[in-house]
Short mmCIF file of C-alpha atoms and ligand atoms in Angstrom, two decimals:
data_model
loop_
_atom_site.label_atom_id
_atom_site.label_comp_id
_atom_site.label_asym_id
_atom_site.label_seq_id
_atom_site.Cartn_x
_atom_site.Cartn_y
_atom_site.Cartn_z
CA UNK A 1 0.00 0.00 0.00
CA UNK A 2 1.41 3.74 -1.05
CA UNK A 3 0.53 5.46 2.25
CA UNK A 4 0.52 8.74 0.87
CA UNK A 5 -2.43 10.46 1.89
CA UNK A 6 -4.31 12.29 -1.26
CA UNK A 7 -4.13 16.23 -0.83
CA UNK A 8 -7.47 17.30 -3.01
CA UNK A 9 -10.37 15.09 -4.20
CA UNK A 10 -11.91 16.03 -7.60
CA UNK A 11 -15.34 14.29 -9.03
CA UNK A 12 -15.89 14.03 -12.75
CA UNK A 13 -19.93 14.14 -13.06
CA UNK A 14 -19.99 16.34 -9.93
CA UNK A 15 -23.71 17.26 -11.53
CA UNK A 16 -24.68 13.94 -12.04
CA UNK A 17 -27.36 11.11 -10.37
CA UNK A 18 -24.36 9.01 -8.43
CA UNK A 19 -22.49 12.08 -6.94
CA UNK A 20 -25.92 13.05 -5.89
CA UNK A 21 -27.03 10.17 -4.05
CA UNK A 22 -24.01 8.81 -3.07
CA UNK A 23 -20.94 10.43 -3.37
CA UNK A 24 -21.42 13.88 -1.83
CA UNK A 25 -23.31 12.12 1.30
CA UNK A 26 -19.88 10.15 1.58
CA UNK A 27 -17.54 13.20 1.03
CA UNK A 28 -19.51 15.01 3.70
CA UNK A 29 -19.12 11.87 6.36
CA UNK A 30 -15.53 12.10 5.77
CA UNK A 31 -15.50 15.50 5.81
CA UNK A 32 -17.16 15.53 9.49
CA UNK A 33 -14.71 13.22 10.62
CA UNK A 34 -11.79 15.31 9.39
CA UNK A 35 -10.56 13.38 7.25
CA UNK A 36 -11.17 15.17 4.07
CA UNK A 37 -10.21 18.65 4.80
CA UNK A 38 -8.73 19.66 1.66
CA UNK A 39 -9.93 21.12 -2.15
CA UNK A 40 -12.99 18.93 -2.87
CA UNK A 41 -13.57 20.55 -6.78
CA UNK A 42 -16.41 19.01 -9.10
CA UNK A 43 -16.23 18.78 -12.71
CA UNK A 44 -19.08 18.62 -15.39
CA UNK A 45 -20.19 20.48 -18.32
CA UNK A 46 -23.33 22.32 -16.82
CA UNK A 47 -22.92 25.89 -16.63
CA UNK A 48 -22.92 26.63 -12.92
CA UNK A 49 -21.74 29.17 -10.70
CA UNK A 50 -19.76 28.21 -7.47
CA UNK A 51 -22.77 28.69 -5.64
CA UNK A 52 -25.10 26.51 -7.59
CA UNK A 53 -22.35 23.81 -7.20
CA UNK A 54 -22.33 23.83 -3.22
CA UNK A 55 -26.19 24.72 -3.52
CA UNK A 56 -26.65 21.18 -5.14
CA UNK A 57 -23.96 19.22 -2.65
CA UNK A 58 -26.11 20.60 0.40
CA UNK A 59 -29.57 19.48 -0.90
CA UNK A 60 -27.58 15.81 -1.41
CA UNK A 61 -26.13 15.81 1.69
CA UNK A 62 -29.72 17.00 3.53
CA UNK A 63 -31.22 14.05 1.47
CA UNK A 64 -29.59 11.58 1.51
CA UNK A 65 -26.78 12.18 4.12
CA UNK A 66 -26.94 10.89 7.56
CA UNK A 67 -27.19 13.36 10.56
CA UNK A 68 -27.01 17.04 8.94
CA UNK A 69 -24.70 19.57 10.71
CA UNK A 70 -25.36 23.22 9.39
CA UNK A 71 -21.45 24.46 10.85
CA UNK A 72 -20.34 21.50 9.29
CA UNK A 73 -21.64 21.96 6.16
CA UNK A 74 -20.34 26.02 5.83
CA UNK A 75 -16.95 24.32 6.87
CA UNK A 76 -17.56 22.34 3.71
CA UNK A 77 -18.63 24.55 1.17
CA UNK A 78 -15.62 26.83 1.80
CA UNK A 79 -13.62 23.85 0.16
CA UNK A 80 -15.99 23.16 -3.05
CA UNK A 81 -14.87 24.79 -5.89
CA UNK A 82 -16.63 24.01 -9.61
CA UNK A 83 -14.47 23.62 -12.76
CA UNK A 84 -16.95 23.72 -16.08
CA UNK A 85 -15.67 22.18 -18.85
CA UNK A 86 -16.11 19.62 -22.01
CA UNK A 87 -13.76 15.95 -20.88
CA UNK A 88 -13.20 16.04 -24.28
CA UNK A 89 -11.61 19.72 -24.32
CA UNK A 90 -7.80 19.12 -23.01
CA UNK A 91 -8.59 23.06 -21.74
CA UNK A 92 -11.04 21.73 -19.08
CA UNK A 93 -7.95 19.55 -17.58
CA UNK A 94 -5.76 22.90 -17.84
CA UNK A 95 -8.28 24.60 -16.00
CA UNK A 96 -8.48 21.77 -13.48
CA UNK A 97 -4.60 21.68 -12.75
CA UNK A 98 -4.51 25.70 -11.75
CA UNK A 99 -7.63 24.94 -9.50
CA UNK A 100 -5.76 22.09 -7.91
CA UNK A 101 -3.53 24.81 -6.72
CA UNK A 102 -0.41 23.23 -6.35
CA UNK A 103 -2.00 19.79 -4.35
CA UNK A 104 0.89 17.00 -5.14
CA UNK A 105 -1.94 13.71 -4.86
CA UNK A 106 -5.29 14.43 -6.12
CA UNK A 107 -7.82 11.82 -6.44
CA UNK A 108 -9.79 11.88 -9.34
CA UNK A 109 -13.45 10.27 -8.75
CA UNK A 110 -14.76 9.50 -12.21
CA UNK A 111 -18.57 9.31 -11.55
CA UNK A 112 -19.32 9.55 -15.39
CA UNK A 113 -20.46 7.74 -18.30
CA UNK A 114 -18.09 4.81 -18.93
CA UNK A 115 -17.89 5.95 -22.53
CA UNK A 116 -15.77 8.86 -21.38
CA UNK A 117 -13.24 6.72 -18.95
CA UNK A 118 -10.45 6.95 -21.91
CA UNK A 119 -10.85 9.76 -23.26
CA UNK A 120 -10.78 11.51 -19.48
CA UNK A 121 -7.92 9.31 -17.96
CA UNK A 122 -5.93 10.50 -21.63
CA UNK A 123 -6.39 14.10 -21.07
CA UNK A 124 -5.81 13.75 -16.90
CA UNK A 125 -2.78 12.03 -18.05
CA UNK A 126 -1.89 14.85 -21.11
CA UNK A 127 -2.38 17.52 -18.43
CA UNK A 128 -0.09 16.09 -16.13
CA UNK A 129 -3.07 16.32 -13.63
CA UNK A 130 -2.39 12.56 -12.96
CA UNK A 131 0.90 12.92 -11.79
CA UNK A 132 1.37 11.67 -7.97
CA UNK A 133 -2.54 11.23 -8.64
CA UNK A 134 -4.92 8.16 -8.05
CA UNK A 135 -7.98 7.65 -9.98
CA UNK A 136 -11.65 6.43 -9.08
CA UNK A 137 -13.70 4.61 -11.43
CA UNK A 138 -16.96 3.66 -11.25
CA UNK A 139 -18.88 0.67 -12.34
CA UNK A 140 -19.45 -0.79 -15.29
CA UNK A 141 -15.88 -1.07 -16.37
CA UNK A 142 -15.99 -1.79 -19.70
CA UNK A 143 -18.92 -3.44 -21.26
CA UNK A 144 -16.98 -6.61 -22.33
CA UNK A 145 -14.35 -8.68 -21.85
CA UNK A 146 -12.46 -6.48 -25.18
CA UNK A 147 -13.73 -3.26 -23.99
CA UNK A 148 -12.18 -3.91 -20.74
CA UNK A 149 -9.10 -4.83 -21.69
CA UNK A 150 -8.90 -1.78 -23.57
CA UNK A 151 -9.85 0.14 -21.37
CA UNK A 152 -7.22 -1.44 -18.46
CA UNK A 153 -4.55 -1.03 -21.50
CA UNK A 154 -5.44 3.45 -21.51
CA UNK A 155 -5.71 3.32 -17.33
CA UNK A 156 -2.59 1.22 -17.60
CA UNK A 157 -0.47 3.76 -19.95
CA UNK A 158 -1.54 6.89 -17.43
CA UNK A 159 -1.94 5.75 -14.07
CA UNK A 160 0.33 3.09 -12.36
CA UNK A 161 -1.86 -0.21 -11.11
CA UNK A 162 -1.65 0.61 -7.19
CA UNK A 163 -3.28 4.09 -7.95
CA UNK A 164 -6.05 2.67 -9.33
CA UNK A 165 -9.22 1.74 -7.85
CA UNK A 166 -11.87 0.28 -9.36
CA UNK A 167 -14.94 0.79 -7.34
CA UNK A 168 -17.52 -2.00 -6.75
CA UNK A 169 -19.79 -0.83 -3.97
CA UNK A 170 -20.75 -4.20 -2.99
CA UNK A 171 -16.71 -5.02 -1.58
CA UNK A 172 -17.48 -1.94 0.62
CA UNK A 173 -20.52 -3.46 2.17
CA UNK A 174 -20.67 -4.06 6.03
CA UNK A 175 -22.44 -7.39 5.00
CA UNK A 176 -20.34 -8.83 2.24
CA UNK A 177 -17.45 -8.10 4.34
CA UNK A 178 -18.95 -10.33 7.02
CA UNK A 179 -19.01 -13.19 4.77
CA UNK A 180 -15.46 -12.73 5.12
CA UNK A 181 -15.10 -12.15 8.52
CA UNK A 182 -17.21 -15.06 9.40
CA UNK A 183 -16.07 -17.74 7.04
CA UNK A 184 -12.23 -16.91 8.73
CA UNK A 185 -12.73 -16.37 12.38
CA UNK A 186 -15.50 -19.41 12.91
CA UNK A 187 -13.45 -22.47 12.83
CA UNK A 188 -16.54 -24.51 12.84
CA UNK A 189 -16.66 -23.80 9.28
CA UNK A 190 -13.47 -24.68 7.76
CA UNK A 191 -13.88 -28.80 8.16
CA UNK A 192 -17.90 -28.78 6.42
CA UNK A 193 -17.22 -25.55 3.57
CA UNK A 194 -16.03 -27.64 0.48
CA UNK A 195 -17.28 -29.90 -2.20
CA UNK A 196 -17.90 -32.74 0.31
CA UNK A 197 -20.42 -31.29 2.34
CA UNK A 198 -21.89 -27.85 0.27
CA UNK A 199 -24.61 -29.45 -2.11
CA UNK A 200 -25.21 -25.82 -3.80
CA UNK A 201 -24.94 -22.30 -3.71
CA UNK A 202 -27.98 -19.42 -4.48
CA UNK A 203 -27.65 -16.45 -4.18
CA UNK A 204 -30.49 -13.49 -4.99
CA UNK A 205 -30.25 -10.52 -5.26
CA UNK A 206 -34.08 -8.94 -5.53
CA UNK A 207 -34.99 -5.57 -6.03
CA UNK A 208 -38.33 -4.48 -5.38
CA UNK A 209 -38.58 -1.80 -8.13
CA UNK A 210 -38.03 -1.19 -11.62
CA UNK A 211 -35.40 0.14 -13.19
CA UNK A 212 -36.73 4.12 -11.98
CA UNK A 213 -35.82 6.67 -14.76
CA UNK A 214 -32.42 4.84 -15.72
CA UNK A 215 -33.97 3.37 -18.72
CA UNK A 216 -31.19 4.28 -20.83
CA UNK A 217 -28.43 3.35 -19.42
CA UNK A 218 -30.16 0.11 -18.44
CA UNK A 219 -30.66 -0.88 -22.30
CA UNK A 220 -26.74 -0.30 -22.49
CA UNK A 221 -26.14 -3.26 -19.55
CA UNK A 222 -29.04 -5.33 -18.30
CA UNK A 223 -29.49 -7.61 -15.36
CA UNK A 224 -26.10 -9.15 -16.22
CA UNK A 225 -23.91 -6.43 -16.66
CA UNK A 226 -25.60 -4.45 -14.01
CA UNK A 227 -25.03 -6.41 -11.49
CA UNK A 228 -24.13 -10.32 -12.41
CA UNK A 229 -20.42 -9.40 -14.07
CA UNK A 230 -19.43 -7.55 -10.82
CA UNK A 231 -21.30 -7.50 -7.48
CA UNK A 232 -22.59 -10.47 -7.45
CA UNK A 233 -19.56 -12.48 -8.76
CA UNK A 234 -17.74 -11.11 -6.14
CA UNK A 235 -19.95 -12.11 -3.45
CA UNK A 236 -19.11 -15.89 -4.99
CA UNK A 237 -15.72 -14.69 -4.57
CA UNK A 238 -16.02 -13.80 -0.85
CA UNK A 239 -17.85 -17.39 -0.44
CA UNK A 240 -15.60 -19.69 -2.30
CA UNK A 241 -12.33 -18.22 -1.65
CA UNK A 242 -9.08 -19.66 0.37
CA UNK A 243 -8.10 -17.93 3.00
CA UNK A 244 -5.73 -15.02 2.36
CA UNK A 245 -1.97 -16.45 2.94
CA UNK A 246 -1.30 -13.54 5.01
CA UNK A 247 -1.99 -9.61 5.44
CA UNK A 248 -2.98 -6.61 3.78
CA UNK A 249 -4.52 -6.49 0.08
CA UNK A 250 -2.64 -8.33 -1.53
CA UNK A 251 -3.04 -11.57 -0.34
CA UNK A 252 -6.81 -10.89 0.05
CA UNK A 253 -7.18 -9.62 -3.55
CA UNK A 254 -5.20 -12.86 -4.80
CA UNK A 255 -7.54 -14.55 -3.49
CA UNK A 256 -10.46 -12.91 -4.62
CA UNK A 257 -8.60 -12.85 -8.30
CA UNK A 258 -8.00 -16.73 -7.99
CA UNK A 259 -11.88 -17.77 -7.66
CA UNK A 260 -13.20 -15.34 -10.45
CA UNK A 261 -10.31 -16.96 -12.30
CA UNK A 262 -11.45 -20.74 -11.69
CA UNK A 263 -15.03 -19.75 -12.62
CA UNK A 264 -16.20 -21.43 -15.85
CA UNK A 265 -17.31 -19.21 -18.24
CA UNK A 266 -21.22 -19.44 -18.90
CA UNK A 267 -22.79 -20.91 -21.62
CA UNK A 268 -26.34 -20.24 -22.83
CA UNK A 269 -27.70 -23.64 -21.45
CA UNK A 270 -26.77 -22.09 -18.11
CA UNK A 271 -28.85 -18.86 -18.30
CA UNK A 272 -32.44 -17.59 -18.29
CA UNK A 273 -33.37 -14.04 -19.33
CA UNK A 274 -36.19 -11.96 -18.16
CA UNK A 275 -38.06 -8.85 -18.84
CA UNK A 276 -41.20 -7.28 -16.36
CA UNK A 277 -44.28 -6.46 -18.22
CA UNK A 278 -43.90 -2.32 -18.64
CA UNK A 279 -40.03 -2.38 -18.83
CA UNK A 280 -40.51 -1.51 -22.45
CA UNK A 281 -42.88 1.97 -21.85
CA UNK A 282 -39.74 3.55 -19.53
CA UNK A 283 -38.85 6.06 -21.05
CA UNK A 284 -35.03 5.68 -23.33
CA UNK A 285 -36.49 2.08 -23.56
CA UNK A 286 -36.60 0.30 -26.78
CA UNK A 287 -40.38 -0.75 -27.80
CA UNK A 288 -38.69 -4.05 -29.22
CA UNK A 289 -36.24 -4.48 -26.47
CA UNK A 290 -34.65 -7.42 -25.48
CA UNK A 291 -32.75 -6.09 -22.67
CA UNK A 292 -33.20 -8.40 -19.54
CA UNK A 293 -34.32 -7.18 -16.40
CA UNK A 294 -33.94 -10.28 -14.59
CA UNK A 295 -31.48 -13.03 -15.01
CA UNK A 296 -30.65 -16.46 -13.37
CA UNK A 297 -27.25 -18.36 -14.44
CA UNK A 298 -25.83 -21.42 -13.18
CA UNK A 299 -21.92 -21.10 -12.24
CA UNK A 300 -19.03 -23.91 -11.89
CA UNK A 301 -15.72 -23.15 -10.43
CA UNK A 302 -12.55 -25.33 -11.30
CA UNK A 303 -10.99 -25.90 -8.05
CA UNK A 304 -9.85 -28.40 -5.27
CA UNK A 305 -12.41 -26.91 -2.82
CA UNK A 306 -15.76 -26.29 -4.64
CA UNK A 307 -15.43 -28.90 -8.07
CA UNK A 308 -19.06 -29.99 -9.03
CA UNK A 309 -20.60 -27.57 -6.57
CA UNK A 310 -23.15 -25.39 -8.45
CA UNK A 311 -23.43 -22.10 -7.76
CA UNK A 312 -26.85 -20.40 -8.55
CA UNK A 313 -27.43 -16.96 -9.06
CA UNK A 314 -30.70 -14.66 -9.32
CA UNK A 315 -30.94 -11.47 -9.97
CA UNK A 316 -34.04 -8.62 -10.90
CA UNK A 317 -35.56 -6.01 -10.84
CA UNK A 318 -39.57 -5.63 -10.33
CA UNK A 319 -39.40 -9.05 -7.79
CA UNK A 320 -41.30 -9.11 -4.50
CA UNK A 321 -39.04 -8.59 -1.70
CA UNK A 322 -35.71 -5.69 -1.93
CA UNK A 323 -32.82 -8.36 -0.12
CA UNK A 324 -30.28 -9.90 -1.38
CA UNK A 325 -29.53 -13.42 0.18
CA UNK A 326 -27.01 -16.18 0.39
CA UNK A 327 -28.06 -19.65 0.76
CA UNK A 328 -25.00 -22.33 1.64
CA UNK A 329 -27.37 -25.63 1.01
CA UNK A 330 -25.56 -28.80 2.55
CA UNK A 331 -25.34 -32.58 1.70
CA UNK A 332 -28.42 -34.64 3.12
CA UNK A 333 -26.99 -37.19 5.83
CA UNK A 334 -25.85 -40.23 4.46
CA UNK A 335 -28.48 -42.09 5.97
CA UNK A 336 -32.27 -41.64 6.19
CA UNK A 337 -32.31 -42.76 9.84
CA UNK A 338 -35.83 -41.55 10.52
CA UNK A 339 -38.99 -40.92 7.89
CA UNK A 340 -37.97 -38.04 5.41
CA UNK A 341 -40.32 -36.62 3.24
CA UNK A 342 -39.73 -35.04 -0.12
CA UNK A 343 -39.59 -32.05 0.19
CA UNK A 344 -37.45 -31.53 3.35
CA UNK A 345 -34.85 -28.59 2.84
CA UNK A 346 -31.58 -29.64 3.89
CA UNK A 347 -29.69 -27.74 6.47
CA UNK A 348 -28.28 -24.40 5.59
CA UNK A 349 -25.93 -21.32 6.11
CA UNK A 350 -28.37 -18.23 5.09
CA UNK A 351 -26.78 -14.79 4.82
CA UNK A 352 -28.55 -12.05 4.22
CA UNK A 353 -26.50 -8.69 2.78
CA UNK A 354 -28.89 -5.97 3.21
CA UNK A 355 -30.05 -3.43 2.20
CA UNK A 356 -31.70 -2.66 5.60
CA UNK A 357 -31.10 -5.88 7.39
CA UNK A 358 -27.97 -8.24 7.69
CA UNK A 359 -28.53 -11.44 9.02
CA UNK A 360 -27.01 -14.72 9.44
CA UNK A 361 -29.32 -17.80 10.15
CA UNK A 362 -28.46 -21.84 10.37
CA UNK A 363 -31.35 -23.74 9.15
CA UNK A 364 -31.38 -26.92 11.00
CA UNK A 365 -34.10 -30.04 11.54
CA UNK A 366 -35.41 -30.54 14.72
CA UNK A 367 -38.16 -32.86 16.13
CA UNK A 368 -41.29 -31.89 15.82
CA UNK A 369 -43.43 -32.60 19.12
CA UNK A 370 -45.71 -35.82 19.14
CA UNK A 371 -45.47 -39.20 18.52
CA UNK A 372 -43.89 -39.84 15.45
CA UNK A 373 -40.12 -39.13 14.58
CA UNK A 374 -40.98 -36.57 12.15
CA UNK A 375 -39.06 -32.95 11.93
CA UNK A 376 -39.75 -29.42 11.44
CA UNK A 377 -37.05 -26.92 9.75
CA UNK A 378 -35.61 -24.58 12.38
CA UNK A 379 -33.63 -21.67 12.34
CA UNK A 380 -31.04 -20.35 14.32
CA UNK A 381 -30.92 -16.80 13.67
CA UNK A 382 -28.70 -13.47 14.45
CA UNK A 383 -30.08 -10.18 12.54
CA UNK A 384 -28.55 -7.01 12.86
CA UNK A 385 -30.85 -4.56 11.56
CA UNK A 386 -28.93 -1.22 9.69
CA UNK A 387 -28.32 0.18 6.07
CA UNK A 388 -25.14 0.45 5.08
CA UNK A 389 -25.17 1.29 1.23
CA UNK A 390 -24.22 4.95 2.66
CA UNK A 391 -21.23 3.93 4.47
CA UNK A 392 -19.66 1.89 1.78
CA UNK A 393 -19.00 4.79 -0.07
CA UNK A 394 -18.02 6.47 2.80
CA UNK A 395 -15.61 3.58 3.82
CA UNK A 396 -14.39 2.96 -0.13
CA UNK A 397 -13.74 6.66 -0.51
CA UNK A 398 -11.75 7.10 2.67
CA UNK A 399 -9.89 4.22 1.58
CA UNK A 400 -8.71 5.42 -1.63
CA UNK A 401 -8.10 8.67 -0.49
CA UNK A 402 -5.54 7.22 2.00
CA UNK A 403 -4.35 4.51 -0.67
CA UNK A 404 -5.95 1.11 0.33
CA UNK A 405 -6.48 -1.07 -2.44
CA UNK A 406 -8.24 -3.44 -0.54
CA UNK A 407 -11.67 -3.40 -1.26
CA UNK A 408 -11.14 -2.75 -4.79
CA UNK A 409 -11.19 -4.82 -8.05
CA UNK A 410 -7.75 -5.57 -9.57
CA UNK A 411 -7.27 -5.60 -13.11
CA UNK A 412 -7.16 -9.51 -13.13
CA UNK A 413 -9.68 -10.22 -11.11
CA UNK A 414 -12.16 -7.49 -13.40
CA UNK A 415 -10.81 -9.04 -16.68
CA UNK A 416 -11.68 -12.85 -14.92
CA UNK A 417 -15.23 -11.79 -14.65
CA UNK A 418 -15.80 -10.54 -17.62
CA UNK A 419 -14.72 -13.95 -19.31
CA UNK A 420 -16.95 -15.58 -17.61
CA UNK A 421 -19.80 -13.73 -18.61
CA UNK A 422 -18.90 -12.53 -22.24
CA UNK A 423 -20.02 -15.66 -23.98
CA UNK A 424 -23.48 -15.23 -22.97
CA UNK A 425 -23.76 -11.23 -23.26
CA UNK A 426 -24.96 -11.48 -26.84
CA UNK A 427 -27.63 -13.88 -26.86
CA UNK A 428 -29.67 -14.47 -29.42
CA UNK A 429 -32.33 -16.11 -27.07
CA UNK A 430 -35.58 -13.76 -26.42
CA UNK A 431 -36.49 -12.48 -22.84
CA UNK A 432 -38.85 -14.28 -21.06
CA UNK A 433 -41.88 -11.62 -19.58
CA UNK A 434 -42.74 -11.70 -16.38
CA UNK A 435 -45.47 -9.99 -13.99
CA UNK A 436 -44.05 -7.13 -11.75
CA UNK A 437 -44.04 -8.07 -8.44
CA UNK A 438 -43.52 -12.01 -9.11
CA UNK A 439 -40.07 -13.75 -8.69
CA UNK A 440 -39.15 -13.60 -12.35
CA UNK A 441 -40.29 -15.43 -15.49
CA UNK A 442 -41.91 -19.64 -14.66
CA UNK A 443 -39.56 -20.72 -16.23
CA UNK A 444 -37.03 -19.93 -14.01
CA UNK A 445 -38.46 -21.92 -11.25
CA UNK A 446 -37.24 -25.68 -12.53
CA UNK A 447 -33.82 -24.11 -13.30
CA UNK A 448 -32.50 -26.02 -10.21
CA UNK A 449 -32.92 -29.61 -10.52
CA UNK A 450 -35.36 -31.29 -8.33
CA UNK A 451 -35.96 -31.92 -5.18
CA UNK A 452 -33.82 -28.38 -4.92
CA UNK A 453 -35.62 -25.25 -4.85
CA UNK A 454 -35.32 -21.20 -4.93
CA UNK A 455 -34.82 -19.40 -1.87
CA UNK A 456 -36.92 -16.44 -1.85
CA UNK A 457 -35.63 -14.10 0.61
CA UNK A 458 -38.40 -12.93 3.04
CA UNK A 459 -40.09 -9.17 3.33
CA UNK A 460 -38.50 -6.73 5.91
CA UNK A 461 -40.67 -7.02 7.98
CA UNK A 462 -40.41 -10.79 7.74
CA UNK A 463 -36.86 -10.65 8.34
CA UNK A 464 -36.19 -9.22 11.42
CA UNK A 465 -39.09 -8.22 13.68
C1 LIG B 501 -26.01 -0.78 -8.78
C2 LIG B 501 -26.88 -1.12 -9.96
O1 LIG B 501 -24.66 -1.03 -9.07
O2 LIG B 501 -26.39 -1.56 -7.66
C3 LIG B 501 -28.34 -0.91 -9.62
O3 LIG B 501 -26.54 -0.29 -11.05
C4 LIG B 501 -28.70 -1.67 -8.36
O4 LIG B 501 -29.18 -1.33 -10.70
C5 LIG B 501 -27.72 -1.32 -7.25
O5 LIG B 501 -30.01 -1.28 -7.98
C6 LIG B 501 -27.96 -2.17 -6.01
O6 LIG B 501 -27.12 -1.79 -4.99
P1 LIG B 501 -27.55 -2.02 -3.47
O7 LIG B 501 -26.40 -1.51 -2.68
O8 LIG B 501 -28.80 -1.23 -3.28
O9 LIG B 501 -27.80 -3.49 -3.32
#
């Protein structure tokens, strides 16, 4: 890790949707633990004034921040400055370099169409403003397995690798970092979490709503893109990985790289597509489209630990329930001892990542009162209820701003994922509709083979009462 601490923070698409929900609300928490007291200067192409700039980071921060502080915010706003300016224009970068004043480690956030990565990391690089600089970037990285290699090659030409940091919000998570923190402090674990005792894998990822006035960019990615190719691959990552052969990132990023590398790529036998019924009226949404909304692949990894274990993942939009969930199915025992019916779910690890509740339950069979050796499913349950979306960018920020690559994607591991995805990105197979509110299209349900079922993560107020 370069321990350097980064002396001004600038944010490319400081107008935008993501700097608005998320980013400014971060700056701000970091800000009121003094640890960003420095030039914080946005860049876009709106004409604003100053003003309107720190006008528009306040309204975020009352929003969508947590706990508002009005002394803290005039603190603030005396460090925003506003640079206006085309990312194509190598002026705009000019400009930016005499507002950085002199600072020797910028960090530039770029919260901004991924068409205009290159062409900004060229001109941040043609400016000199990347010099002693690190650089943000924002998901999707590429849109392919070509397009991010190209795009890795241009980052790669400007920036050196351990001043880059690739954001996926999900490795920031309070909740996906538990996976970790669970699967290598419990050593209960270790002797049952491999290929001899793990039947299958699910994990969902639900989402309660449609895709809410993103409808173009969401005909640029889909289900798979959106979400598949990064977050939740990584979340297979955190759940199939060794444990790191020592400290710091490196070892924990090898690690990380090494599963995504053993994953097999998909093929189109191992995928279902869905659209909800109204996707197609959203406005930037093709009439014809065959975008998917929801998506369900089946995953193999090539390795010692997890060979023949298949991992199933679900992911949509429009679904039932907002959660995503782990499930960690086990082997039945080896012997029916007592009377076993059907349909009996086998015991379980269940993890549930948020967003408002994080919870860990064992599903276990117990007796079931009465005369006959019969059982009922138990759970043994721990929920600890909080969001956390907030402080992931809070906690990924900080951490690039002080030079922790931890929690970020390295080049490898990015480029592994996308190879397992890219031969199914293109499919010629048409999106199966589905009902809002439902758990994706029927024919999804069979996709695991019998007796073995989808998990459907419970409501919120299900979860954890
Ligand atoms: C984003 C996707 O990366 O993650 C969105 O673009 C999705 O479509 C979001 O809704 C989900 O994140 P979280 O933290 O709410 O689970």
């Amino acid at each position: 890790m370069n321990e350097i601490q980064s002396d001004a923070l600038v944010l490319f698409g400081a107008t935008g949707d993501l700097a608005h929900k998320k980013i400014f609300p971060a700056v701000y928490a970091l800000f009121r633990r003094g640890l960003l007291d420095m030039p914080i200067i946005g860049v876009a192409g709106s004409d604003w004034s100053e003003a309107q700039f720190q006008q528009r980071a306040l309204s975020s921060i009352q929003q969508y921040g947590i706990g508002f502080d009005r002394q803290v915010f005039a603190r603030m706003a005396t460090r925003l400055h506003y640079v206006r300016g085309n990312y194509r224009e190598l002026a705009t970068f000019t400009g930016l370099r005499e507002t950085l004043n002199g600072a020797q480690h910028p960090l530039h956030y770029l919260a901004i169409p991924p068409s205009l990565f290159a062409t900004v990391v060229q001109n941040l690089g043609a400016s000199g403003c990347a010099t002693g600089a690190r650089v943000v970037l924002e998901k999707p990285f590429g849109r392919d397995l070509n397009s991010a290699l190209e795009l890795n090659a241009v980052l790669g030409g400007v920036f050196a690798e351990e001043s880059i940091f690739r954001i996926d919000h999900y490795l920031g998570k309070e909740s996906v970092l538990n996976l970790l923190y669970f699967r290598f402090t419990n050593s209960f674990l270790e002797p049952i979490w491999n290929r001899n005792y793990i039947e299958r894998v699910q994990i969902t990822m639900a989402e309660d709503f449609g895709v809410q006035g993103r409808g173009r960019f969401y005909e640029e990615v889909g289900a798979l893109r959106d979400v598949v190719q990064n977050h939740l691959l990584q979340v297979v990552a955190h759940i199939a990985m060794e444990p790191p052969a020592g400290k710091g990132a490196e070892p924990l990023r090898d690690e990380r790289s090494k599963v995504l590398r053993a994953l097999r790529p998909l093929n189109a036998d191992h995928v279902i597509r869905g659209q909800y019924k109204g996707y197609r009226e959203v406005e930037g949404v093709a009439a014809d489209s065959q975008v998917e909304t929801f998506v369900a692949v089946e995953l193999y990894l090539d390795s010692w630990r997890w060979q023949g274990v298949p991992f199933y993942i679900r992911a949509g939009k429009c679904l039932p329930v907002t959660a995503t969930e782990v499930v960690v199915e086990l082997k039945a025992p080896p012997q029916r001892v007592f009377d076993y019916i059907e349909d009996d779910r086998p015991n379980y690890f269940r993890f549930r990542l948020g967003p408002d509740q994080v919870s860990i339950a064992i599903g276990a069979r117990a007796k079931a009162a009465g005369e006959r050796m019969r059982g009922e499913e138990v759970e043994l349950f721990v929920c600890n209820s909080h969001g956390d979306e907030m402080l992931a960018y809070e906690r990924l920020l900080g951490d690039a701003m002080k030079g922790d690559s931890t929690l970020f994607s390295r080049r490898d591991g990015i480029e592994s994922a996308w190879r397992v995805v890219d031969p199914v990105l293109n499919l010629d197979k048409p999106v199966h509709e589905y009902d809002p509110g439902s758990w994706g299209p029927t024919i999804a349900d069979p996709f695991l083979p019998l007796p073995a079922r989808w998990h459907n993560p419970k409501p919120k107020n299900e979860e954890c009462s």
